[in-house]
mmCIF file of C-alpha atoms and ligand atoms in Angstrom:
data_model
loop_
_atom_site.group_PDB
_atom_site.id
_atom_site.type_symbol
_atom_site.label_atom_id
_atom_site.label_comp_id
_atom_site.label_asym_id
_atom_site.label_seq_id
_atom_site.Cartn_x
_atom_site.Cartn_y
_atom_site.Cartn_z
ATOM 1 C CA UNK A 1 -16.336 7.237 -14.143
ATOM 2 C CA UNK A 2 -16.144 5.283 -17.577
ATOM 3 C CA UNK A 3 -15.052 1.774 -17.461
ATOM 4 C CA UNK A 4 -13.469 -0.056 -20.477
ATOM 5 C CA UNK A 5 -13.643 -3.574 -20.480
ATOM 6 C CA UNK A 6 -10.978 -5.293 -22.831
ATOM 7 C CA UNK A 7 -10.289 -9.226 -23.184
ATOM 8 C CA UNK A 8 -6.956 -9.989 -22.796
ATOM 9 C CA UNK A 9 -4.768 -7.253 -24.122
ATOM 10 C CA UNK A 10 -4.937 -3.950 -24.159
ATOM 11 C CA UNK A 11 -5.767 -1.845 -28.053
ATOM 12 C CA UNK A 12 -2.730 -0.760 -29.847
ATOM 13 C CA UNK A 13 -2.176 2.402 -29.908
ATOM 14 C CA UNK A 14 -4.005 3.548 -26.471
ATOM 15 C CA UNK A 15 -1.750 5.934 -24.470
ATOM 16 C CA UNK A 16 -1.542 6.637 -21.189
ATOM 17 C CA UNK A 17 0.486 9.751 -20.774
ATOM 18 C CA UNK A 18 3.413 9.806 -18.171
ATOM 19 C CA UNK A 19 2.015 8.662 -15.563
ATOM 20 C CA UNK A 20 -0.487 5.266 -15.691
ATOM 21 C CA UNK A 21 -2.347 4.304 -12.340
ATOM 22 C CA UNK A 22 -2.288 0.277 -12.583
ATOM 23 C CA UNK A 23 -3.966 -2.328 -10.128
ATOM 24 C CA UNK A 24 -4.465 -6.006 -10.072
ATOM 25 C CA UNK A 25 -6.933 -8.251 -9.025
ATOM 26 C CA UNK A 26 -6.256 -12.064 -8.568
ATOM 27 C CA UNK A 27 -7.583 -15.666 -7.609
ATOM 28 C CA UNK A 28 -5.755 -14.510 -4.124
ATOM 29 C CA UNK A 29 -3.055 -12.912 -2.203
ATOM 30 C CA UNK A 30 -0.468 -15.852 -2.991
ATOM 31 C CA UNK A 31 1.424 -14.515 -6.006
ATOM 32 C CA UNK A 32 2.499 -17.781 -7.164
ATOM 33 C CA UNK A 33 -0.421 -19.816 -6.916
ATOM 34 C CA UNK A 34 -3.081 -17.248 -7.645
ATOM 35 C CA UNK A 35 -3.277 -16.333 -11.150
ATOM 36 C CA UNK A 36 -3.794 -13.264 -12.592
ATOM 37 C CA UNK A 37 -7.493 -12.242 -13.489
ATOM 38 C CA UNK A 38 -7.915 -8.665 -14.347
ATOM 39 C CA UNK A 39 -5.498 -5.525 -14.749
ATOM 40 C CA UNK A 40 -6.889 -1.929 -14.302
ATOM 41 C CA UNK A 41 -4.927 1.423 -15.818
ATOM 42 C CA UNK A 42 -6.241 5.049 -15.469
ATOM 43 C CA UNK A 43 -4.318 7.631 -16.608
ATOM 44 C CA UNK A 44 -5.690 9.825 -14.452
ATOM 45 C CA UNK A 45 -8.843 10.963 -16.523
ATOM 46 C CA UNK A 46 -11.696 9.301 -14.645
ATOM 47 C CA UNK A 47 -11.704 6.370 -17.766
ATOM 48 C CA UNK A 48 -10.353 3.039 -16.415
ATOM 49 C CA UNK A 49 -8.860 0.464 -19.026
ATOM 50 C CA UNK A 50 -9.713 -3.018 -17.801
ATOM 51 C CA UNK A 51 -8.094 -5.897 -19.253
ATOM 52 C CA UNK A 52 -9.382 -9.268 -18.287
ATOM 53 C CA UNK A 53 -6.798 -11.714 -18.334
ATOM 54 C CA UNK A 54 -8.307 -15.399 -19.482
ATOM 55 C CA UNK A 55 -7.481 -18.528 -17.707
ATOM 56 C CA UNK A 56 -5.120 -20.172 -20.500
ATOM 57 C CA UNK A 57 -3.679 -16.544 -20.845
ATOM 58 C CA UNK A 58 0.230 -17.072 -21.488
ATOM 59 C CA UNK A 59 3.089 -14.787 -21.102
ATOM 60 C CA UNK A 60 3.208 -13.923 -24.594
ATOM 61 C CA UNK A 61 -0.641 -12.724 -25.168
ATOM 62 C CA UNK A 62 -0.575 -9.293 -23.515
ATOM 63 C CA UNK A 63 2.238 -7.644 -26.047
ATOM 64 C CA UNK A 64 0.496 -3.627 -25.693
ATOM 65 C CA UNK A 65 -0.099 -4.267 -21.979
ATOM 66 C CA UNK A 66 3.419 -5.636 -21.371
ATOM 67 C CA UNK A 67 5.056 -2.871 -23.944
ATOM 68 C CA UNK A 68 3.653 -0.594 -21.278
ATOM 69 C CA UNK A 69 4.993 -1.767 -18.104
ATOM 70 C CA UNK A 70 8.343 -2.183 -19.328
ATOM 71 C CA UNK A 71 8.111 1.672 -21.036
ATOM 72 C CA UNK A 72 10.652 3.370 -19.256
ATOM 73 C CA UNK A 73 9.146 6.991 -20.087
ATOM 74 C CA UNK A 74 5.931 5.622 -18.852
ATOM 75 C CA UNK A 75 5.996 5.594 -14.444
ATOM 76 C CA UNK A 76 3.246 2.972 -13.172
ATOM 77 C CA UNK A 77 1.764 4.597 -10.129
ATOM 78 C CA UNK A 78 0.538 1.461 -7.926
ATOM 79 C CA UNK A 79 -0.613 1.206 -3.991
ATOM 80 C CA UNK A 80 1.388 -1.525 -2.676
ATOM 81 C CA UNK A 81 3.186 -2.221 -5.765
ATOM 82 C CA UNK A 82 4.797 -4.928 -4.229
ATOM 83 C CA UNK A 83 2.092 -7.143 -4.315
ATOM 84 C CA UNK A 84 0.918 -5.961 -8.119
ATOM 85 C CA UNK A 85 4.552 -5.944 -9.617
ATOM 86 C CA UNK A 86 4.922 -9.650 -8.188
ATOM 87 C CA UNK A 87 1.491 -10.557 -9.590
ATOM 88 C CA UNK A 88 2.897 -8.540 -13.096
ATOM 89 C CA UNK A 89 5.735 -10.249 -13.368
ATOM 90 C CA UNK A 90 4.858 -13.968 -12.300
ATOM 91 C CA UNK A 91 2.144 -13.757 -15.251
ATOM 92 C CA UNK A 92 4.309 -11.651 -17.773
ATOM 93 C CA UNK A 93 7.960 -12.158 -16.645
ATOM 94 C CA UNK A 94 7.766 -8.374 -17.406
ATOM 95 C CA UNK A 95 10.098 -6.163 -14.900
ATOM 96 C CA UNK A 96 8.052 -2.743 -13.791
ATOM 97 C CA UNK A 97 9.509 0.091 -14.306
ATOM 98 C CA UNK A 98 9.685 3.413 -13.168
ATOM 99 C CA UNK A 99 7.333 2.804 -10.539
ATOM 100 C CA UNK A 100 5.447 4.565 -7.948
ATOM 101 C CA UNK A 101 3.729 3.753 -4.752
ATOM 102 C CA UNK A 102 1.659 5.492 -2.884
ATOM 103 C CA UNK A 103 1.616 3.261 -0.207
ATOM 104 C CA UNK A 104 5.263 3.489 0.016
ATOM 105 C CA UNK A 105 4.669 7.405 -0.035
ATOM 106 C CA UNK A 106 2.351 6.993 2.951
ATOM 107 C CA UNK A 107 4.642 5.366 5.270
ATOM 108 C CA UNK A 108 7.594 7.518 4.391
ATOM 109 C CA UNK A 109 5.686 10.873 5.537
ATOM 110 C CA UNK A 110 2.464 9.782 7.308
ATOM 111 C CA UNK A 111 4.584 8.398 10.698
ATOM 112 C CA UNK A 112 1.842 9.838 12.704
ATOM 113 C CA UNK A 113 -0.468 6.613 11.880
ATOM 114 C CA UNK A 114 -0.254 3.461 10.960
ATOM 115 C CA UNK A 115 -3.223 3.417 8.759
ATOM 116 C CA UNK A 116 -1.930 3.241 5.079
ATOM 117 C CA UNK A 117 -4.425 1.095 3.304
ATOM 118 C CA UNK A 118 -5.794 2.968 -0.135
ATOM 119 C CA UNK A 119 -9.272 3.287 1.609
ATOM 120 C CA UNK A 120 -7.104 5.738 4.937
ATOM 121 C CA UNK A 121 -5.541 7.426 2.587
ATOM 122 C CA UNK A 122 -8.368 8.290 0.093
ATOM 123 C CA UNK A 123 -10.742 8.678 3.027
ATOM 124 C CA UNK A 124 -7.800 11.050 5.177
ATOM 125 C CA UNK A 125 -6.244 13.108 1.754
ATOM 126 C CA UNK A 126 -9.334 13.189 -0.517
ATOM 127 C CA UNK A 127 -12.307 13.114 1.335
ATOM 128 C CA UNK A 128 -13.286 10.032 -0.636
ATOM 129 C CA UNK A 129 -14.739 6.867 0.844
ATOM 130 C CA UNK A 130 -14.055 3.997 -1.183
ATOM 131 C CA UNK A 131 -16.465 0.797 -0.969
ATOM 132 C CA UNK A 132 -14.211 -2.723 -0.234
ATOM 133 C CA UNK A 133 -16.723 -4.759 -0.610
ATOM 134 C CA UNK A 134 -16.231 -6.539 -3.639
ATOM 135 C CA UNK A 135 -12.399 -6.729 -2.801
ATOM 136 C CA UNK A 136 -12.710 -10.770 -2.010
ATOM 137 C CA UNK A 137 -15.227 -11.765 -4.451
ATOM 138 C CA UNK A 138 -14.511 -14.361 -7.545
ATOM 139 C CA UNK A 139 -11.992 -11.939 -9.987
ATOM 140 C CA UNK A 140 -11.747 -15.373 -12.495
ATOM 141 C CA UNK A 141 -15.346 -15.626 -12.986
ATOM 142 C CA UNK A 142 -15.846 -15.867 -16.735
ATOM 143 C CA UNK A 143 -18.481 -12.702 -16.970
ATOM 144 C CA UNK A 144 -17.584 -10.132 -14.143
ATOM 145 C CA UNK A 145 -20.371 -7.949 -12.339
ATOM 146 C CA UNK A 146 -20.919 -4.463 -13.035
ATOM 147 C CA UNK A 147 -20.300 -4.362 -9.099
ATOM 148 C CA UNK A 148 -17.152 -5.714 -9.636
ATOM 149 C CA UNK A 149 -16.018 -3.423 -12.347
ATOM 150 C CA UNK A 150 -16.619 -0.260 -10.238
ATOM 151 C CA UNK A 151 -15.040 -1.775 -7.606
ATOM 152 C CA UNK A 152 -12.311 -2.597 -9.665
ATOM 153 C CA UNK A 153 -12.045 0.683 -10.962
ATOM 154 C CA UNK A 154 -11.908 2.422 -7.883
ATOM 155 C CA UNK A 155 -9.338 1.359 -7.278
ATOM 156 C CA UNK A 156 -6.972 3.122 -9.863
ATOM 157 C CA UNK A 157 -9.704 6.291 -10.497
ATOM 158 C CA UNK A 158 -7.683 8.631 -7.048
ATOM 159 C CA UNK A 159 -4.112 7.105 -7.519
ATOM 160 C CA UNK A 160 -3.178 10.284 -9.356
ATOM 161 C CA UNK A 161 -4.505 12.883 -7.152
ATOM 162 C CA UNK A 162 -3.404 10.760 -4.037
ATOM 163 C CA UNK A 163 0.079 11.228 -5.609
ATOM 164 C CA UNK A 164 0.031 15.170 -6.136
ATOM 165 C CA UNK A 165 -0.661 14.783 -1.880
ATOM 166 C CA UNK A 166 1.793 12.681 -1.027
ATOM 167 C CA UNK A 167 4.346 14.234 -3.509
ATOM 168 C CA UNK A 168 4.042 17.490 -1.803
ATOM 169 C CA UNK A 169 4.544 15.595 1.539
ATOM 170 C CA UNK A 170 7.619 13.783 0.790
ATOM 171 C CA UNK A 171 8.608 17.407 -0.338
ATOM 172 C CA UNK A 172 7.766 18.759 2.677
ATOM 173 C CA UNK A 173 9.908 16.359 4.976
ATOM 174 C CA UNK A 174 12.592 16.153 2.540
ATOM 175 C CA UNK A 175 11.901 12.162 1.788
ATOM 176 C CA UNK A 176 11.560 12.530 -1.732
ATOM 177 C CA UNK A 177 15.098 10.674 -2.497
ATOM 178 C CA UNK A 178 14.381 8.192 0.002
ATOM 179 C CA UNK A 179 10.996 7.665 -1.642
ATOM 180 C CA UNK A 180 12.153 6.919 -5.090
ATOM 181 C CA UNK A 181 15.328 4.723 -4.026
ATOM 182 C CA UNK A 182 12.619 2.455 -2.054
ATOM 183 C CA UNK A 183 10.470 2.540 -5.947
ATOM 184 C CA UNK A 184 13.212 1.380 -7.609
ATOM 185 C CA UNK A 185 14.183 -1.447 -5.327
ATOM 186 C CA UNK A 186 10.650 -2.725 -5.762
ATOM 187 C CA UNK A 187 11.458 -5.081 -8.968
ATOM 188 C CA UNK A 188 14.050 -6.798 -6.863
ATOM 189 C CA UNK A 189 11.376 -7.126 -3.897
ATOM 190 C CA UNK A 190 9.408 -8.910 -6.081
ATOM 191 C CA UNK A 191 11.806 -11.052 -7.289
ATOM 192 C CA UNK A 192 12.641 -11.854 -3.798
ATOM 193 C CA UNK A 193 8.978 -12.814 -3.185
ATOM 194 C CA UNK A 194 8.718 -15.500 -6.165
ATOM 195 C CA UNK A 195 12.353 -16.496 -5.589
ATOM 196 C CA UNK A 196 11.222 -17.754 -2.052
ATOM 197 C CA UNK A 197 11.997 -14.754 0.760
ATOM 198 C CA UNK A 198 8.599 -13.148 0.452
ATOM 199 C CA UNK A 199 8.266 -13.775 4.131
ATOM 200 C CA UNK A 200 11.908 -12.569 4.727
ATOM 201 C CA UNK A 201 13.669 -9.495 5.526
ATOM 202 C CA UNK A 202 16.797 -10.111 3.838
ATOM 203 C CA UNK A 203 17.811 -6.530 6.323
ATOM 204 C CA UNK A 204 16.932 -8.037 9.471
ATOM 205 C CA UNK A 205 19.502 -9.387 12.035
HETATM 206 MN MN1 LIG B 301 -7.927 -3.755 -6.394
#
């Protein structure tokens, strides 16, 4: 695994291919009050792009990263890209797009469990037990630990491959449609989460 640390923006000119695994990490889980720290892309090689996002980091600063989340040739494979594409677009006002989730995947064709964090399903498809440890530690420290990089690039290095399983699920049971119609609703769930209903299911009685 090769990490890539980058301040602030990601190089011109990098590509990604058609498929980019992102992740985020933050100050915390609260999308509006926790800002942005560091955003990881893989596309799929075992290298992990990370670009660390400064504390008087505006909207405006990112323009390769955000040219990339908006391509719409380019789908952003996320697990739980709610929480990521909320985080994305609270920094960047940037809308996702296509977008992918394994998590999303998981629950659509694993109904036999209710385990669907990225550590079950790497651990349960791959045969690959990721470390959490680092998952709670300080993402906005100036400097960031080489422990903290692996970590952090962990967790985009099996997005890919966790894909090609869950693909061939969703194939399986004949929930690919259903799959993709949940993906593309996902901008709108975020928007619902930074408008104010992120606690709400707008569905619900
Ligand atoms: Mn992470």
């Amino acid at each position: 695994m090769t990490i890539q640390l980058h301040k602030g923006d990601l190089p011109a000119g990098l590509q990604f291919g058609p498929i980019v695994a992102i992740d985020t990490e933050t100050m915390g889980l609260n999308p509006v009050r926790d800002r942005l720290c560091l955003v990881q892309l893989s596309a799929g090689d075992g290298t992990c792009h990370a670009v660390q996002i400064p504390q008087a980091h505006g909207a405006n600063d990112a323009p390769n990263l955000v040219a990339l989340l908006a391509d719409p040739d380019v789908t952003k494979l996320f697990h739980f890209a709610r929480f990521d594409v909320t985080v994305l677009k609270a920094h960047f006002g940037v809308t996702c797009a296509p977008i992918y989730c394994t998590k999303i995947a998981s629950r659509l064709v694993r109904t036999f469990t209710d385990r669907h964090g990225l550590k079950d399903l790497c651990r349960d498809l791959l045969g690959v037990e990721l470390s959490k440890q680092q998952q709670s530690s300080d993402w906005g420290a100036p400097e960031l630990t080489r422990e903290q990089l692996n970590y952090a690039a962990s967790d985009v290095l099996h997005l890919h491959a966790l894909k090609d399983k869950l693909d061939a699920m969703l194939a399986r049971e004949g929930r690919r449609g259903l799959a993709e119609e949940c993906f593309r609703f996902l901008p709108v769930r975020a928007e619902l989460d930074l408008a104010g209903w992120a606690d709400t299911d707008i569905f619900q009685h």
